[in-house]
PDB file of C-alpha atoms in Angstrom:
ATOM      1  CA  MET A   1     108.561  89.132 131.416  1.00  0.00           C
ATOM      2  CA  ILE A   2     105.112  90.605 129.971  1.00  0.00           C
ATOM      3  CA  ILE A   3     104.054  93.626 127.652  1.00  0.00           C
ATOM      4  CA  LYS A   4     100.990  95.322 125.962  1.00  0.00           C
ATOM      5  CA  ALA A   5     101.681  94.636 121.764  1.00  0.00           C
ATOM      6  CA  GLN A   6      98.574  94.476 118.507  1.00  0.00           C
ATOM      7  CA  LEU A   7     100.021  92.483 116.819  1.00  0.00           C
ATOM      8  CA  ARG A   8      98.974  91.712 113.102  1.00  0.00           C
ATOM      9  CA  ASN A   9      98.360  88.543 111.578  1.00  0.00           C
ATOM     10  CA  LYS A  10     101.249  87.884 108.631  1.00  0.00           C
ATOM     11  CA  GLN A  11     102.729  91.385 107.734  1.00  0.00           C
ATOM     12  CA  GLU A  12     104.101  90.535 105.269  1.00  0.00           C
ATOM     13  CA  GLN A  13     106.836  93.866 106.069  1.00  0.00           C
ATOM     14  CA  ILE A  14     107.193  96.372 109.249  1.00  0.00           C
ATOM     15  CA  LEU A  15     107.683  99.183 108.102  1.00  0.00           C
ATOM     16  CA  PRO A  16     108.031 102.086 110.829  1.00  0.00           C
ATOM     17  CA  HIS A  17     107.602 105.529 110.594  1.00  0.00           C
ATOM     18  CA  ARG A  18     109.606 108.771 111.545  1.00  0.00           C
ATOM     19  CA  CYS A  19     107.692 110.018 114.351  1.00  0.00           C
ATOM     20  CA  ASP A  20     108.028 113.311 116.460  1.00  0.00           C
ATOM     21  CA  ILE A  21     106.411 113.407 119.891  1.00  0.00           C
ATOM     22  CA  VAL A  22     105.062 116.596 120.209  1.00  0.00           C
ATOM     23  CA  CYS A  23     102.394 117.018 123.368  1.00  0.00           C
ATOM     24  CA  VAL A  24     102.050 114.547 125.623  1.00  0.00           C
ATOM     25  CA  VAL A  25      98.311 113.390 127.161  1.00  0.00           C
ATOM     26  CA  GLU A  26      97.183 111.807 130.149  1.00  0.00           C
ATOM     27  CA  LEU A  27      93.915 111.061 130.898  1.00  0.00           C
ATOM     28  CA  PRO A  28      92.001 109.088 133.556  1.00  0.00           C
ATOM     29  CA  ARG A  29      91.494 105.307 133.514  1.00  0.00           C
ATOM     30  CA  ASP A  30      87.535 105.654 132.249  1.00  0.00           C
ATOM     31  CA  GLU A  31      88.512 108.223 130.003  1.00  0.00           C
ATOM     32  CA  PHE A  32      91.863 106.314 128.610  1.00  0.00           C
ATOM     33  CA  SER A  33      89.514 102.570 127.982  1.00  0.00           C
ATOM     34  CA  ASP A  34      87.055 104.770 126.064  1.00  0.00           C
ATOM     35  CA  PHE A  35      89.617 106.188 124.244  1.00  0.00           C
ATOM     36  CA  GLN A  36      91.647 103.296 123.169  1.00  0.00           C
ATOM     37  CA  CYS A  37      87.999 101.399 122.225  1.00  0.00           C
ATOM     38  CA  ASP A  38      86.549 104.306 119.826  1.00  0.00           C
ATOM     39  CA  LEU A  39      89.391 105.938 118.211  1.00  0.00           C
ATOM     40  CA  LEU A  40      87.578 107.128 115.489  1.00  0.00           C
ATOM     41  CA  LYS A  41      85.393 109.617 117.413  1.00  0.00           C
ATOM     42  CA  ASP A  42      86.097 112.975 118.225  1.00  0.00           C
ATOM     43  CA  ARG A  43      87.972 114.135 120.683  1.00  0.00           C
ATOM     44  CA  SER A  44      87.881 117.613 121.516  1.00  0.00           C
ATOM     45  CA  PHE A  45      91.452 117.329 123.765  1.00  0.00           C
ATOM     46  CA  ILE A  46      92.773 116.117 120.303  1.00  0.00           C
ATOM     47  CA  THR A  47      90.710 119.307 118.412  1.00  0.00           C
ATOM     48  CA  GLU A  48      93.076 120.931 121.102  1.00  0.00           C
ATOM     49  CA  LEU A  49      95.812 120.607 120.419  1.00  0.00           C
ATOM     50  CA  LEU A  50      95.710 120.172 116.291  1.00  0.00           C
ATOM     51  CA  PRO A  51      97.529 124.225 115.845  1.00  0.00           C
ATOM     52  CA  GLU A  52     100.833 122.324 118.054  1.00  0.00           C
ATOM     53  CA  LEU A  53     100.978 119.458 115.919  1.00  0.00           C
ATOM     54  CA  GLN A  54     104.019 121.011 113.490  1.00  0.00           C
ATOM     55  CA  THR A  55     107.546 119.500 112.916  1.00  0.00           C
ATOM     56  CA  ASP A  56     110.163 121.296 110.928  1.00  0.00           C
ATOM     57  CA  GLU A  57     111.682 117.607 110.967  1.00  0.00           C
ATOM     58  CA  LYS A  58     111.668 116.289 106.656  1.00  0.00           C
ATOM     59  CA  ASP A  59     109.758 112.646 106.515  1.00  0.00           C
ATOM     60  CA  VAL A  60     108.855 113.027 110.776  1.00  0.00           C
ATOM     61  CA  LEU A  61     104.879 112.931 111.421  1.00  0.00           C
ATOM     62  CA  PRO A  62     104.470 114.934 113.891  1.00  0.00           C
ATOM     63  CA  CYS A  63     102.219 113.032 116.697  1.00  0.00           C
ATOM     64  CA  MET A  64     100.644 113.286 120.147  1.00  0.00           C
ATOM     65  CA  LEU A  65     100.697 110.445 122.862  1.00  0.00           C
ATOM     66  CA  VAL A  66      98.394 109.969 125.404  1.00  0.00           C
ATOM     67  CA  LEU A  67      98.860 108.168 128.362  1.00  0.00           C
ATOM     68  CA  GLU A  68      96.478 106.731 130.800  1.00  0.00           C
ATOM     69  CA  GLU A  69      97.003 107.565 134.223  1.00  0.00           C
ATOM     70  CA  GLY A  70      98.379 104.728 136.779  1.00  0.00           C
ATOM     71  CA  SER A  71      99.974 102.889 133.783  1.00  0.00           C
ATOM     72  CA  SER A  72     103.179 102.533 131.997  1.00  0.00           C
ATOM     73  CA  ASP A  73     101.442 102.021 128.800  1.00  0.00           C
ATOM     74  CA  GLY A  74     100.411 104.350 125.633  1.00  0.00           C
ATOM     75  CA  ILE A  75      99.330 105.466 122.552  1.00  0.00           C
ATOM     76  CA  LEU A  76     100.737 107.193 119.702  1.00  0.00           C
ATOM     77  CA  VAL A  77      98.570 109.397 117.419  1.00  0.00           C
ATOM     78  CA  ASP A  78      98.801 111.256 114.743  1.00  0.00           C
ATOM     79  CA  PRO A  79      95.011 112.946 113.570  1.00  0.00           C
ATOM     80  CA  GLN A  80      96.781 114.305 110.508  1.00  0.00           C
ATOM     81  CA  GLY A  81      94.985 117.457 110.981  1.00  0.00           C
ATOM     82  CA  TYR A  82      91.088 115.669 111.836  1.00  0.00           C
ATOM     83  CA  SER A  83      89.893 115.835 115.852  1.00  0.00           C
ATOM     84  CA  TYR A  84      90.068 112.146 115.379  1.00  0.00           C
ATOM     85  CA  ALA A  85      92.773 109.408 116.019  1.00  0.00           C
ATOM     86  CA  ARG A  86      93.217 109.137 112.495  1.00  0.00           C
ATOM     87  CA  TYR A  87      96.200 107.212 112.588  1.00  0.00           C
ATOM     88  CA  SER A  88      97.172 104.949 115.856  1.00  0.00           C
ATOM     89  CA  ALA A  89      99.358 102.601 117.048  1.00  0.00           C
ATOM     90  CA  TYR A  90      99.881 101.295 120.732  1.00  0.00           C
ATOM     91  CA  VAL A  91     102.839 101.811 122.611  1.00  0.00           C
ATOM     92  CA  SER A  92     103.799  99.582 125.830  1.00  0.00           C
ATOM     93  CA  GLY A  93     105.849 101.370 128.303  1.00  0.00           C
ATOM     94  CA  ALA A  94     105.961 105.024 126.040  1.00  0.00           C
ATOM     95  CA  ARG A  95     105.469 106.756 129.132  1.00  0.00           C
ATOM     96  CA  GLN A  96     109.234 106.385 129.697  1.00  0.00           C
ATOM     97  CA  MET A  97     109.563 108.647 126.553  1.00  0.00           C
ATOM     98  CA  ALA A  98     107.818 111.574 128.199  1.00  0.00           C
ATOM     99  CA  ALA A  99     109.051 114.183 131.069  1.00  0.00           C
ATOM    100  CA  PRO A 100     106.883 114.413 133.917  1.00  0.00           C
ATOM    101  CA  GLU A 101     106.646 118.402 133.161  1.00  0.00           C
ATOM    102  CA  ARG A 102     106.278 117.468 129.351  1.00  0.00           C
ATOM    103  CA  ILE A 103     102.410 115.742 130.526  1.00  0.00           C
ATOM    104  CA  ARG A 104      99.245 117.255 130.019  1.00  0.00           C
ATOM    105  CA  ARG A 105      96.156 116.041 132.384  1.00  0.00           C
ATOM    106  CA  PHE A 106      93.255 116.111 130.566  1.00  0.00           C
ATOM    107  CA  GLN A 107      89.626 115.570 132.672  1.00  0.00           C
ATOM    108  CA  ASN A 108      86.036 114.610 131.223  1.00  0.00           C
ATOM    109  CA  ASP A 109      87.637 116.403 127.333  1.00  0.00           C
ATOM    110  CA  LEU A 110      89.262 119.473 130.114  1.00  0.00           C
ATOM    111  CA  ARG A 111      92.207 119.605 130.656  1.00  0.00           C
ATOM    112  CA  VAL A 112      93.481 120.002 134.121  1.00  0.00           C
ATOM    113  CA  LEU A 113      95.933 123.391 134.703  1.00  0.00           C
ATOM    114  CA  SER A 114      98.586 122.650 137.860  1.00  0.00           C
ATOM    115  CA  LYS A 115      99.373 125.553 139.295  1.00  0.00           C
ATOM    116  CA  ALA A 116     102.085 126.734 137.718  1.00  0.00           C
ATOM    117  CA  GLU A 117     100.713 126.077 134.573  1.00  0.00           C
ATOM    118  CA  VAL A 118      98.022 128.889 136.251  1.00  0.00           C
ATOM    119  CA  ASP A 119     100.551 131.372 137.364  1.00  0.00           C
ATOM    120  CA  ILE A 120     101.965 131.162 133.765  1.00  0.00           C
ATOM    121  CA  ILE A 121      99.167 131.953 132.176  1.00  0.00           C
ATOM    122  CA  CYS A 122      98.264 134.491 134.190  1.00  0.00           C
ATOM    123  CA  ALA A 123     101.736 137.129 133.675  1.00  0.00           C
ATOM    124  CA  LYS A 124     101.561 136.701 130.310  1.00  0.00           C
ATOM    125  CA  HIS A 125      98.032 138.258 131.441  1.00  0.00           C
ATOM    126  CA  THR A 126      99.109 141.254 132.477  1.00  0.00           C
ATOM    127  CA  LEU A 127     101.538 141.700 130.326  1.00  0.00           C
ATOM    128  CA  TRP A 128      98.203 141.807 127.317  1.00  0.00           C
ATOM    129  CA  MET A 129      96.382 143.725 129.803  1.00  0.00           C
ATOM    130  CA  HIS A 130      99.972 146.228 129.645  1.00  0.00           C
ATOM    131  CA  ASP A 131     100.442 146.056 125.833  1.00  0.00           C
ATOM    132  CA  LEU A 132     103.906 144.243 126.636  1.00  0.00           C
ATOM    133  CA  GLY A 133     103.707 141.544 124.490  1.00  0.00           C
ATOM    134  CA  GLY A 134     101.789 138.680 126.577  1.00  0.00           C
ATOM    135  CA  GLU A 135      98.792 136.683 125.347  1.00  0.00           C
ATOM    136  CA  GLN A 136      95.207 137.132 126.425  1.00  0.00           C
ATOM    137  CA  ALA A 137      93.683 134.382 129.558  1.00  0.00           C
ATOM    138  CA  ASP A 138      92.837 130.975 127.745  1.00  0.00           C
ATOM    139  CA  PHE A 139      91.253 129.237 130.784  1.00  0.00           C
ATOM    140  CA  ARG A 140      89.020 127.645 127.832  1.00  0.00           C
ATOM    141  CA  LYS A 141      87.361 123.881 128.580  1.00  0.00           C
ATOM    142  CA  CYS A 142      89.516 123.316 131.595  1.00  0.00           C
ATOM    143  CA  CYS A 143      89.630 122.205 134.861  1.00  0.00           C
ATOM    144  CA  LEU A 144      91.139 124.123 138.379  1.00  0.00           C
ATOM    145  CA  ARG A 145      91.198 122.434 141.322  1.00  0.00           C
ATOM    146  CA  ASP A 146      92.388 124.112 144.959  1.00  0.00           C
ATOM    147  CA  ILE A 147      94.238 127.279 142.885  1.00  0.00           C
ATOM    148  CA  ASP A 148      94.275 130.338 144.555  1.00  0.00           C
ATOM    149  CA  LEU A 149      93.411 133.657 142.283  1.00  0.00           C
ATOM    150  CA  SER A 150      92.613 135.967 144.984  1.00  0.00           C
ATOM    151  CA  ASN A 151      93.715 139.757 143.951  1.00  0.00           C
ATOM    152  CA  ARG A 152      94.230 138.858 140.567  1.00  0.00           C
ATOM    153  CA  ASP A 153      93.612 140.757 136.938  1.00  0.00           C
ATOM    154  CA  LEU A 154      92.023 139.131 135.413  1.00  0.00           C
ATOM    155  CA  VAL A 155      89.749 141.746 133.053  1.00  0.00           C
ATOM    156  CA  ASN A 156      88.710 140.016 129.613  1.00  0.00           C
ATOM    157  CA  ALA A 157      89.867 136.642 130.607  1.00  0.00           C
ATOM    158  CA  MET A 158      88.539 133.711 129.006  1.00  0.00           C
ATOM    159  CA  PHE A 159      86.684 131.165 131.406  1.00  0.00           C
ATOM    160  CA  ASP A 160      83.981 129.395 128.531  1.00  0.00           C
ATOM    161  CA  GLY A 161      82.603 125.704 129.609  1.00  0.00           C
ATOM    162  CA  SER A 162      86.144 125.216 132.384  1.00  0.00           C
ATOM    163  CA  GLN A 163      85.422 124.407 135.863  1.00  0.00           C
ATOM    164  CA  LEU A 164      86.855 125.359 138.745  1.00  0.00           C
ATOM    165  CA  ASN A 165      86.601 123.832 142.169  1.00  0.00           C
ATOM    166  CA  ASN A 166      87.674 124.829 145.518  1.00  0.00           C
ATOM    167  CA  VAL A 167      89.150 127.767 143.460  1.00  0.00           C
ATOM    168  CA  THR A 168      90.065 131.139 145.746  1.00  0.00           C
ATOM    169  CA  LEU A 169      88.862 134.557 143.673  1.00  0.00           C
ATOM    170  CA  ASP A 170      88.210 136.771 147.098  1.00  0.00           C
ATOM    171  CA  LYS A 171      88.947 140.083 145.473  1.00  0.00           C
ATOM    172  CA  THR A 172      90.143 139.329 141.649  1.00  0.00           C
ATOM    173  CA  ASP A 173      89.241 141.416 138.803  1.00  0.00           C
ATOM    174  CA  ILE A 174      87.328 139.844 136.509  1.00  0.00           C
ATOM    175  CA  SER A 175      85.259 142.513 134.591  1.00  0.00           C
ATOM    176  CA  TYR A 176      84.717 141.760 130.711  1.00  0.00           C
ATOM    177  CA  ALA A 177      85.670 137.932 131.162  1.00  0.00           C
ATOM    178  CA  SER A 178      83.641 135.356 129.737  1.00  0.00           C
ATOM    179  CA  PHE A 179      82.364 132.125 132.235  1.00  0.00           C
ATOM    180  CA  ILE A 180      79.601 130.698 129.798  1.00  0.00           C
ATOM    181  CA  GLY A 181      79.052 127.979 130.422  1.00  0.00           C
ATOM    182  CA  ALA A 182      81.406 127.420 133.003  1.00  0.00           C
ATOM    183  CA  THR A 183      81.347 125.657 136.513  1.00  0.00           C
ATOM    184  CA  LEU A 184      82.658 126.913 139.668  1.00  0.00           C
ATOM    185  CA  ARG A 185      82.022 124.536 142.938  1.00  0.00           C
ATOM    186  CA  ASN A 186      82.977 125.507 146.433  1.00  0.00           C
ATOM    187  CA  CYS A 187      84.977 128.555 145.479  1.00  0.00           C
ATOM    188  CA  GLU A 188      86.225 131.454 147.971  1.00  0.00           C
ATOM    189  CA  ALA A 189      84.636 133.998 145.745  1.00  0.00           C
ATOM    190  CA  SER A 190      84.491 137.279 148.102  1.00  0.00           C
ATOM    191  CA  GLY A 191      84.809 140.618 147.101  1.00  0.00           C
ATOM    192  CA  PHE A 192      85.270 139.719 143.808  1.00  0.00           C
ATOM    193  CA  THR A 193      84.880 142.333 140.867  1.00  0.00           C
ATOM    194  CA  ALA A 194      82.291 140.780 137.612  1.00  0.00           C
ATOM    195  CA  HIS A 195      81.758 144.242 136.139  1.00  0.00           C
ATOM    196  CA  SER A 196      79.810 143.401 132.690  1.00  0.00           C
ATOM    197  CA  ALA A 197      81.317 139.771 132.776  1.00  0.00           C
ATOM    198  CA  ASP A 198      79.150 136.930 131.109  1.00  0.00           C
ATOM    199  CA  PHE A 199      77.814 133.914 132.787  1.00  0.00           C
ATOM    200  CA  LYS A 200      75.278 132.746 130.342  1.00  0.00           C
ATOM    201  CA  ASN A 201      74.487 129.415 131.318  1.00  0.00           C
ATOM    202  CA  ALA A 202      76.889 129.116 133.742  1.00  0.00           C
ATOM    203  CA  GLY A 203      76.653 127.228 137.287  1.00  0.00           C
ATOM    204  CA  ILE A 204      77.653 128.419 140.718  1.00  0.00           C
ATOM    205  CA  TYR A 205      77.075 125.818 143.562  1.00  0.00           C
ATOM    206  CA  ASP A 206      78.286 126.465 147.213  1.00  0.00           C
ATOM    207  CA  CYS A 207      80.315 129.504 146.363  1.00  0.00           C
ATOM    208  CA  ASP A 208      81.012 132.414 148.835  1.00  0.00           C
ATOM    209  CA  MET A 209      79.969 135.403 146.972  1.00  0.00           C
ATOM    210  CA  SER A 210      79.447 137.583 149.644  1.00  0.00           C
ATOM    211  CA  CYS A 211      80.008 142.026 148.964  1.00  0.00           C
ATOM    212  CA  SER A 212      80.475 140.651 145.049  1.00  0.00           C
ATOM    213  CA  PHE A 213      80.078 142.918 142.176  1.00  0.00           C
ATOM    214  CA  PHE A 214      78.233 141.798 139.302  1.00  0.00           C
ATOM    215  CA  GLU A 215      76.811 145.050 137.526  1.00  0.00           C
ATOM    216  CA  GLY A 216      75.785 144.591 134.481  1.00  0.00           C
ATOM    217  CA  CYS A 217      76.369 140.867 133.780  1.00  0.00           C
ATOM    218  CA  ASN A 218      74.272 138.559 131.350  1.00  0.00           C
ATOM    219  CA  LEU A 219      72.997 135.168 133.865  1.00  0.00           C
ATOM    220  CA  THR A 220      70.634 134.325 130.870  1.00  0.00           C
ATOM    221  CA  ASP A 221      70.473 130.307 132.074  1.00  0.00           C
ATOM    222  CA  ALA A 222      72.833 130.538 134.710  1.00  0.00           C
ATOM    223  CA  THR A 223      71.930 128.246 138.332  1.00  0.00           C
ATOM    224  CA  ILE A 224      73.135 130.182 141.370  1.00  0.00           C
ATOM    225  CA  ALA A 225      72.582 127.565 143.978  1.00  0.00           C
ATOM    226  CA  ASP A 226      73.382 127.533 147.867  1.00  0.00           C
ATOM    227  CA  SER A 227      75.522 129.547 147.365  1.00  0.00           C
ATOM    228  CA  ASN A 228      76.138 133.311 149.823  1.00  0.00           C
ATOM    229  CA  LEU A 229      75.452 136.265 148.201  1.00  0.00           C
ATOM    230  CA  THR A 230      75.504 138.440 151.017  1.00  0.00           C
ATOM    231  CA  GLU A 231      75.352 142.497 149.687  1.00  0.00           C
ATOM    232  CA  VAL A 232      76.062 141.336 146.185  1.00  0.00           C
ATOM    233  CA  ASN A 233      75.598 143.481 143.984  1.00  0.00           C
ATOM    234  CA  MET A 234      73.427 142.212 140.860  1.00  0.00           C
ATOM    235  CA  GLU A 235      71.597 145.528 139.286  1.00  0.00           C
ATOM    236  CA  ASN A 236      71.368 145.940 135.573  1.00  0.00           C
ATOM    237  CA  CYS A 237      72.399 142.245 134.608  1.00  0.00           C
ATOM    238  CA  CYS A 238      70.095 140.015 132.708  1.00  0.00           C
ATOM    239  CA  LEU A 239      68.214 137.665 134.694  1.00  0.00           C
ATOM    240  CA  GLU A 240      66.446 135.455 132.092  1.00  0.00           C
ATOM    241  CA  ASN A 241      65.907 131.464 132.689  1.00  0.00           C
ATOM    242  CA  THR A 242      68.211 132.651 135.736  1.00  0.00           C
ATOM    243  CA  ARG A 243      67.948 130.248 139.057  1.00  0.00           C
ATOM    244  CA  PHE A 244      67.993 130.877 142.689  1.00  0.00           C
ATOM    245  CA  ILE A 245      67.971 127.757 144.012  1.00  0.00           C
ATOM    246  CA  GLY A 246      68.547 127.995 148.124  1.00  0.00           C
ATOM    247  CA  ASN A 247      70.129 131.174 148.681  1.00  0.00           C
ATOM    248  CA  GLU A 248      66.689 132.692 150.727  1.00  0.00           C
ATOM    249  CA  ASP A 249      68.466 133.755 153.157  1.00  0.00           C
ATOM    250  CA  TYR A 250      70.931 136.080 151.491  1.00  0.00           C
ATOM    251  CA  ARG A 251      69.330 140.395 151.079  1.00  0.00           C
ATOM    252  CA  PHE A 252      71.451 140.814 147.537  1.00  0.00           C
ATOM    253  CA  GLU A 253      70.217 143.951 144.681  1.00  0.00           C
ATOM    254  CA  THR A 254      68.327 143.281 141.327  1.00  0.00           C
ATOM    255  CA  THR A 255      67.830 146.619 140.815  1.00  0.00           C
ATOM    256  CA  GLU A 256      67.480 147.565 136.680  1.00  0.00           C
ATOM    257  CA  CYS A 257      67.807 144.089 136.172  1.00  0.00           C
ATOM    258  CA  SER A 258      66.283 142.337 132.922  1.00  0.00           C
ATOM    259  CA  THR A 259      64.556 139.585 132.169  1.00  0.00           C
ATOM    260  CA  ASP A 260      64.427 139.716 128.517  1.00  0.00           C
ATOM    261  CA  GLU A 261      67.663 139.215 126.904  1.00  0.00           C
ATOM    262  CA  GLU A 262      67.578 140.647 123.762  1.00  0.00           C
ATOM    263  CA  GLU A 263      65.717 143.440 125.106  1.00  0.00           C
ATOM    264  CA  TRP A 264      68.641 143.721 127.676  1.00  0.00           C
ATOM    265  CA  GLU A 265      71.755 142.968 125.465  1.00  0.00           C
ATOM    266  CA  SER A 266      70.225 146.206 123.245  1.00  0.00           C
ATOM    267  CA  GLU A 267      70.548 148.686 126.281  1.00  0.00           C
ATOM    268  CA  GLN A 268      73.638 147.916 126.871  1.00  0.00           C
ATOM    269  CA  ALA A 269      75.084 148.706 123.311  1.00  0.00           C
ATOM    270  CA  PRO A 270      76.351 151.745 122.729  1.00  0.00           C
ATOM    271  CA  PRO A 271      74.379 154.595 120.293  1.00  0.00           C
ATOM    272  CA  ASN A 272      74.550 154.746 117.187  1.00  0.00           C
ATOM    273  CA  MET A 273      76.551 158.086 115.938  1.00  0.00           C
ATOM    274  CA  THR A 274      75.406 160.453 113.734  1.00  0.00           C
ATOM    275  CA  ILE A 275      76.682 163.318 111.557  1.00  0.00           C
TER     276      ILE A 275
END
């Protein structure tokens, strides 16, 4: 029988701690290997999960279990409020401790969301939009792949730093949503509404955006490449350093647009009221 273990030289005694596995994370093999070889490096997935590392148990350490994709082993981590693995231990056979539905998947420091997780986030957002509780949809630094978000009301949702791959957004309302630094690839987004959304530093590649409404959006430093922009309305947008690549065959409306973000933002702000 062969297992992996970290043995220490001439230990006088072993005093194990009581640990509560509060959350479970799975990383792709290459990222797990990088994590395992550099435990003192700050990791965004640790930062994201820090608020959850709480326990009501006395003399118990709230920990996260980091699993390797395709492996039964993992690393137990107690970050102690930091963004790196301040305390850690290799655990052979760790996967059997975690129910599959508890495992959160991350890739390139992005949390990979399942369809069920996305549906729950959207349902809570609907309640939040109608002042019935719930919470604002937060997809920041998440990876959404092969997800259908068509005909949804995602007004004011947060997608900063996210990656959307092969996501359907047909006829979805993402007005006032934030996509700062987000990447959209191979997405179907025909007829969607993005009034006053923020796409600063975003990348849109190989997407069908036809008949969509971008009026009043901030597209500063954004890249839109090889995408269908037929009958797209981009009136009153900020297009400072916006790059349009391979979209020459499509006609889209860009009247009243600005190429100066500071000037454009000042024009969007409501006038000061004086009495």
